[in-house]
CSV table of C-alpha atoms in Angstrom, one decimal:
chain,number,residue,atom,x,y,z
G,1,MET,CA,-34.4,-7.4,-53.5
G,2,VAL,CA,-37.0,-6.6,-56.2
G,3,ALA,CA,-40.5,-5.7,-55.4
G,4,ALA,CA,-43.1,-8.2,-56.6
G,5,ARG,CA,-46.8,-7.3,-56.6
G,6,VAL,CA,-49.8,-9.4,-55.9
G,7,GLN,CA,-53.4,-8.2,-55.9
G,8,PRO,CA,-55.5,-10.0,-53.3
G,9,SER,CA,-59.1,-8.7,-53.4
G,10,GLY,CA,-58.1,-6.2,-56.0
G,11,ILE,CA,-55.8,-4.3,-53.6
G,12,SER,CA,-52.2,-4.0,-54.6
G,13,GLU,CA,-49.7,-5.3,-52.0
G,14,TYR,CA,-46.0,-5.0,-52.2
G,15,PHE,CA,-43.5,-7.8,-51.3
G,16,LEU,CA,-39.8,-7.8,-51.7
G,17,ILE,CA,-37.6,-10.6,-52.9
G,18,PRO,CA,-33.8,-10.8,-53.3
G,19,ALA,CA,-32.1,-9.4,-56.4
G,20,ILE,CA,-28.7,-9.9,-57.8
G,21,SER,CA,-26.9,-6.5,-58.2
G,22,GLY,CA,-27.2,-2.9,-57.2
G,23,ALA,CA,-25.2,0.3,-57.0
G,24,LEU,CA,-22.7,0.8,-54.2
G,25,ALA,CA,-19.6,2.6,-55.3
G,26,LEU,CA,-16.8,5.0,-54.4
G,27,LYS,CA,-14.0,6.7,-56.2
G,28,ASN,CA,-10.7,8.0,-54.9
G,29,SER,CA,-9.4,11.2,-56.4
G,30,ASN,CA,-9.9,11.0,-60.2
G,31,THR,CA,-10.5,7.2,-60.3
G,32,SER,CA,-14.0,6.0,-60.8
G,33,SER,CA,-15.2,2.7,-59.3
G,34,ALA,CA,-17.5,0.0,-60.4
G,35,PRO,CA,-20.8,-0.4,-58.5
G,36,ILE,CA,-20.8,-3.1,-55.9
G,37,SER,CA,-23.6,-5.4,-54.9
G,38,HIS,CA,-26.3,-4.2,-52.6
G,39,GLN,CA,-26.9,-7.6,-51.2
G,40,ARG,CA,-27.3,-7.4,-47.4
G,41,LYS,CA,-24.2,-9.6,-46.7
G,42,VAL,CA,-21.9,-7.4,-48.7
G,43,MET,CA,-23.3,-4.3,-47.2
G,44,ASN,CA,-22.8,-5.6,-43.6
G,45,GLU,CA,-19.3,-6.8,-44.3
G,46,PHE,CA,-18.5,-3.4,-45.8
G,47,VAL,CA,-19.6,-1.4,-42.8
G,48,HIS,CA,-18.5,-3.8,-40.2
G,49,GLY,CA,-15.0,-3.7,-41.7
G,50,LEU,CA,-15.1,0.0,-41.3
G,51,GLY,CA,-15.8,-0.1,-37.6
G,52,VAL,CA,-19.6,-0.3,-37.3
G,53,SER,CA,-20.6,-2.3,-34.2
G,54,PRO,CA,-21.5,-5.9,-35.1
G,55,ARG,CA,-24.5,-5.4,-32.8
G,56,TRP,CA,-26.1,-3.5,-35.7
G,57,ALA,CA,-26.7,-4.7,-39.2
G,58,TYR,CA,-28.7,-4.1,-42.4
G,59,THR,CA,-31.7,-6.4,-42.6
G,60,ASP,CA,-34.1,-7.1,-45.5
G,61,VAL,CA,-37.6,-5.6,-45.4
G,62,TRP,CA,-39.8,-8.1,-47.2
G,63,GLY,CA,-42.9,-6.1,-47.4
G,64,LEU,CA,-44.4,-2.7,-46.5
G,65,ASP,CA,-47.6,-3.8,-44.7
G,66,SER,CA,-47.8,-3.6,-41.0
G,67,ASP,CA,-47.4,-7.3,-40.4
G,68,MET,CA,-44.2,-7.4,-42.4
G,69,LEU,CA,-42.8,-4.3,-40.8
G,70,SER,CA,-43.5,-5.7,-37.3
G,71,MET,CA,-41.0,-8.5,-38.1
G,72,ILE,CA,-38.1,-6.0,-38.2
G,73,PRO,CA,-36.2,-5.7,-34.9
G,74,GLN,CA,-36.4,-2.4,-33.2
G,75,PRO,CA,-35.1,0.3,-32.9
G,76,VAL,CA,-34.6,1.0,-36.6
G,77,LEU,CA,-31.9,3.6,-37.1
G,78,ALA,CA,-32.3,4.1,-40.8
G,79,VAL,CA,-34.1,2.8,-43.9
G,80,LEU,CA,-32.5,2.5,-47.3
G,81,LEU,CA,-34.4,2.4,-50.5
G,82,LEU,CA,-33.0,1.2,-53.9
G,83,PHE,CA,-35.3,2.2,-56.7
G,84,PRO,CA,-35.2,2.7,-60.5
G,85,ILE,CA,-34.6,6.1,-62.0
G,86,THR,CA,-37.4,6.5,-64.5
G,87,GLU,CA,-39.0,9.3,-66.5
G,88,ASN,CA,-41.8,9.5,-64.1
G,89,TYR,CA,-39.5,9.8,-61.1
G,90,GLU,CA,-37.3,12.5,-62.8
G,91,LYS,CA,-40.4,14.6,-63.6
G,92,PHE,CA,-41.5,14.3,-60.0
G,93,ARG,CA,-38.0,15.2,-58.7
G,94,GLU,CA,-37.8,18.3,-60.8
G,95,GLU,CA,-41.2,19.5,-59.7
G,96,GLU,CA,-40.4,18.7,-56.1
G,97,GLU,CA,-37.1,20.7,-56.3
G,98,THR,CA,-38.8,23.7,-57.8
G,99,HIS,CA,-41.5,23.7,-55.2
G,100,LEU,CA,-39.1,23.4,-52.3
G,101,LYS,CA,-36.8,26.1,-53.6
G,102,ARG,CA,-39.9,28.4,-53.3
G,103,HIS,CA,-41.0,27.1,-49.9
G,104,GLU,CA,-38.2,26.9,-47.4
G,105,GLN,CA,-38.1,23.7,-45.3
G,106,LEU,CA,-37.2,23.3,-41.7
G,107,ILE,CA,-33.9,21.3,-41.7
G,108,SER,CA,-32.4,20.3,-38.4
G,109,PRO,CA,-28.7,21.1,-38.1
G,110,LYS,CA,-28.2,17.5,-36.8
G,111,VAL,CA,-28.9,16.1,-40.3
G,112,VAL,CA,-25.6,15.2,-42.0
G,113,PHE,CA,-26.2,15.4,-45.7
G,114,PHE,CA,-23.7,14.5,-48.5
G,115,ARG,CA,-24.1,15.7,-52.1
G,116,GLN,CA,-23.2,12.9,-54.6
G,117,THR,CA,-20.5,14.1,-57.0
G,118,ILE,CA,-19.1,10.6,-57.7
G,119,PRO,CA,-20.7,8.5,-60.5
G,120,ASN,CA,-22.3,5.3,-59.3
G,121,ALA,CA,-21.7,6.3,-55.7
G,122,CYS,CA,-25.3,6.3,-54.4
G,123,GLY,CA,-24.8,3.2,-52.4
G,124,THR,CA,-21.8,4.6,-50.5
G,125,ILE,CA,-23.7,7.8,-50.0
G,126,GLY,CA,-26.7,6.0,-48.7
G,127,LEU,CA,-24.7,4.0,-46.2
G,128,LEU,CA,-23.0,7.2,-45.0
G,129,HIS,CA,-26.3,8.9,-44.6
G,130,SER,CA,-27.6,6.0,-42.5
G,131,LEU,CA,-24.6,6.1,-40.2
G,132,ALA,CA,-23.5,9.7,-39.9
G,133,THR,CA,-26.4,10.6,-37.6
G,134,HIS,CA,-25.7,7.5,-35.5
G,135,ASP,CA,-21.9,7.6,-35.3
G,136,ASP,CA,-22.1,6.3,-31.7
G,137,ILE,CA,-22.3,2.8,-33.2
G,138,VAL,CA,-19.1,3.4,-35.2
G,139,GLU,CA,-15.8,2.5,-33.6
G,140,ASP,CA,-12.6,4.6,-34.1
G,141,GLY,CA,-11.3,4.1,-37.7
G,142,PRO,CA,-11.5,5.6,-41.2
G,143,LEU,CA,-15.4,5.8,-41.2
G,144,LYS,CA,-15.6,7.5,-37.8
G,145,SER,CA,-12.8,9.9,-38.8
G,146,LEU,CA,-14.6,10.7,-42.0
G,147,ILE,CA,-17.9,11.4,-40.3
G,148,GLU,CA,-16.3,13.6,-37.6
G,149,LYS,CA,-14.5,15.6,-40.4
G,150,ALA,CA,-17.7,15.9,-42.4
G,151,LYS,CA,-20.1,17.2,-39.7
G,152,PRO,CA,-19.0,20.9,-39.7
G,153,LEU,CA,-18.8,21.0,-43.5
G,154,SER,CA,-21.3,22.0,-46.1
G,155,PRO,CA,-22.9,19.2,-48.3
G,156,ASP,CA,-20.6,20.2,-51.2
G,157,GLU,CA,-17.5,20.2,-49.0
G,158,ARG,CA,-18.5,16.8,-47.6
G,159,ALA,CA,-18.6,15.5,-51.2
G,160,GLU,CA,-15.1,16.8,-51.8
G,161,LEU,CA,-13.9,15.1,-48.6
G,162,LEU,CA,-15.4,11.8,-49.7
G,163,GLU,CA,-13.7,12.0,-53.1
G,164,GLN,CA,-10.3,12.3,-51.4
G,165,ASP,CA,-10.8,9.7,-48.7
G,166,THR,CA,-8.5,6.7,-49.2
G,167,GLY,CA,-9.8,4.5,-46.3
G,168,LEU,CA,-13.3,4.0,-47.8
G,169,ALA,CA,-11.9,3.6,-51.3
G,170,ARG,CA,-9.8,0.6,-50.2
G,171,ALA,CA,-12.8,-0.9,-48.4
G,172,HIS,CA,-15.0,-0.4,-51.4
G,173,HIS,CA,-12.5,-2.0,-53.8
G,174,GLN,CA,-12.5,-5.2,-51.7
G,175,SER,CA,-16.3,-5.2,-51.4
G,176,ALA,CA,-16.7,-4.8,-55.2
G,177,LEU,CA,-14.6,-7.9,-55.6
G,178,ASP,CA,-16.5,-9.8,-53.0
G,179,GLY,CA,-20.0,-8.8,-54.1
G,180,GLN,CA,-20.0,-9.7,-57.8
G,181,THR,CA,-19.3,-12.9,-59.7
G,182,HIS,CA,-18.7,-10.7,-62.8
G,183,PRO,CA,-18.3,-7.1,-61.5
G,184,PRO,CA,-19.7,-4.4,-63.9
G,185,SER,CA,-17.3,-2.1,-65.6
G,186,GLU,CA,-16.3,1.2,-63.9
G,187,ASP,CA,-18.0,3.2,-66.6
G,188,GLU,CA,-21.3,1.2,-66.6
G,189,ASP,CA,-24.4,3.4,-66.4
G,190,VAL,CA,-26.4,2.2,-63.4
G,191,ASN,CA,-30.1,3.2,-63.4
G,192,LEU,CA,-30.8,2.1,-59.9
G,193,HIS,CA,-30.4,4.6,-57.1
G,194,PHE,CA,-30.0,4.4,-53.3
G,195,ILE,CA,-31.6,6.9,-50.9
G,196,CYS,CA,-31.9,6.9,-47.1
G,197,PHE,CA,-34.6,7.8,-44.6
G,198,ILE,CA,-33.6,8.9,-41.1
G,199,HIS,CA,-35.4,10.2,-38.0
G,200,VAL,CA,-34.1,13.5,-36.5
G,201,ASP,CA,-35.9,15.7,-33.9
G,202,ALA,CA,-39.1,13.8,-34.5
G,203,HIS,CA,-39.1,14.5,-38.2
G,204,LEU,CA,-38.7,12.1,-41.1
G,205,TYR,CA,-35.9,13.1,-43.5
G,206,GLU,CA,-35.2,11.7,-47.0
G,207,LEU,CA,-31.5,12.0,-47.9
G,208,ASP,CA,-30.7,11.7,-51.6
G,209,GLY,CA,-27.2,12.8,-52.8
G,210,ARG,CA,-28.6,13.7,-56.2
G,211,LYS,CA,-30.8,16.4,-54.7
G,212,PRO,CA,-29.5,19.8,-53.5
G,213,PHE,CA,-30.9,19.4,-50.0
G,214,PRO,CA,-32.6,16.9,-47.6
G,215,ILE,CA,-36.3,16.5,-47.9
G,216,ASN,CA,-38.3,16.9,-44.6
G,217,HIS,CA,-41.3,14.7,-44.8
G,218,GLY,CA,-42.8,16.1,-41.7
G,219,LYS,CA,-43.4,15.0,-38.1
G,220,SER,CA,-42.8,11.3,-37.5
G,221,THR,CA,-43.2,8.9,-34.5
G,222,ASN,CA,-42.1,5.7,-36.2
G,223,LEU,CA,-39.2,5.7,-38.7
G,224,LEU,CA,-39.9,2.4,-40.3
G,225,GLU,CA,-43.7,2.9,-40.7
G,226,ASP,CA,-43.4,6.5,-41.9
G,227,SER,CA,-40.7,5.6,-44.4
G,228,ALA,CA,-42.9,2.8,-45.7
G,229,LYS,CA,-45.6,5.4,-46.5
G,230,VAL,CA,-43.2,7.5,-48.5
G,231,ILE,CA,-41.8,4.4,-50.3
G,232,HIS,CA,-45.4,3.5,-51.3
G,233,GLN,CA,-45.5,6.8,-53.2
G,234,PHE,CA,-42.3,5.9,-55.1
G,235,MET,CA,-43.9,2.6,-56.2
G,236,LYS,CA,-47.2,4.3,-57.2
G,237,ARG,CA,-45.3,6.6,-59.6
G,238,ASP,CA,-44.0,3.5,-61.5
G,239,PRO,CA,-46.6,0.8,-60.8
G,240,GLU,CA,-45.3,-1.6,-63.5
G,241,ASN,CA,-41.7,-1.5,-62.3
G,242,LEU,CA,-40.5,-4.3,-60.0
G,243,GLN,CA,-37.1,-3.0,-59.1
G,244,PHE,CA,-37.5,-1.8,-55.6
G,245,THR,CA,-35.4,-2.8,-52.5
G,246,VAL,CA,-35.9,-1.8,-48.9
G,247,VAL,CA,-33.3,-2.4,-46.2
G,248,ALA,CA,-33.3,-1.3,-42.5
G,249,LEU,CA,-30.4,-0.6,-40.2
G,250,ALA,CA,-31.5,-2.4,-37.0
G,251,PRO,CA,-30.2,-4.6,-34.2
G,252,ASN,CA,-28.3,-7.6,-35.5
G,253,GLN,CA,-30.2,-10.8,-34.7
G,254,ASP,CA,-27.2,-12.9,-35.6
G,255,ALA,CA,-24.8,-11.2,-33.3
């Protein structure tokens, strides 16, 4: 989906419409992989094939106002944001990292955070972040095994584990074939990036594998609504850019 803006009464509102391609990739050992589509159907086939319960699915979030958010089935377990990496964002990211290194955050030990060391792997990392805290919805299989192995490890050790995992690599390869009419090359530079928002111990966390640590956005009572507030800030940093996507992990209405 791409964010389209309209300005009723001079007030910007954000609406989201389907897009064609995105960044979801995985490599195995020293082999890089092409990004695969972020379309909801491909994402759901990918995770359901890895053992995620069909009672749960990724669903499109068409807008960030309260009326649009109320259409999403509850409870929401995670929110994924696909956004463009721009000069404005990179400047903000560097300033944020510098600030947080000087001011220690409270990070719950229940948060499972993966560092991204694989090019074009932000989609896979985003999906893992959305599921690792809710592995009770994942049946026994390669994904469940990966999450269980990852939990006691450090973020960097989790990244190494992911690089060597063969089960996800095989599933990714098939998803890459299914998700693109003309798949991009393995070395293609993708300037769109996936991050994930989760709710742990009544706090909202932003999980971005490009960052050295999770971001604690403070106390939260509603994952979807509070994530939308943070996502609005992403959009405000690049008000002319339309490449924003929001997807929620929620009860599957088609099951």
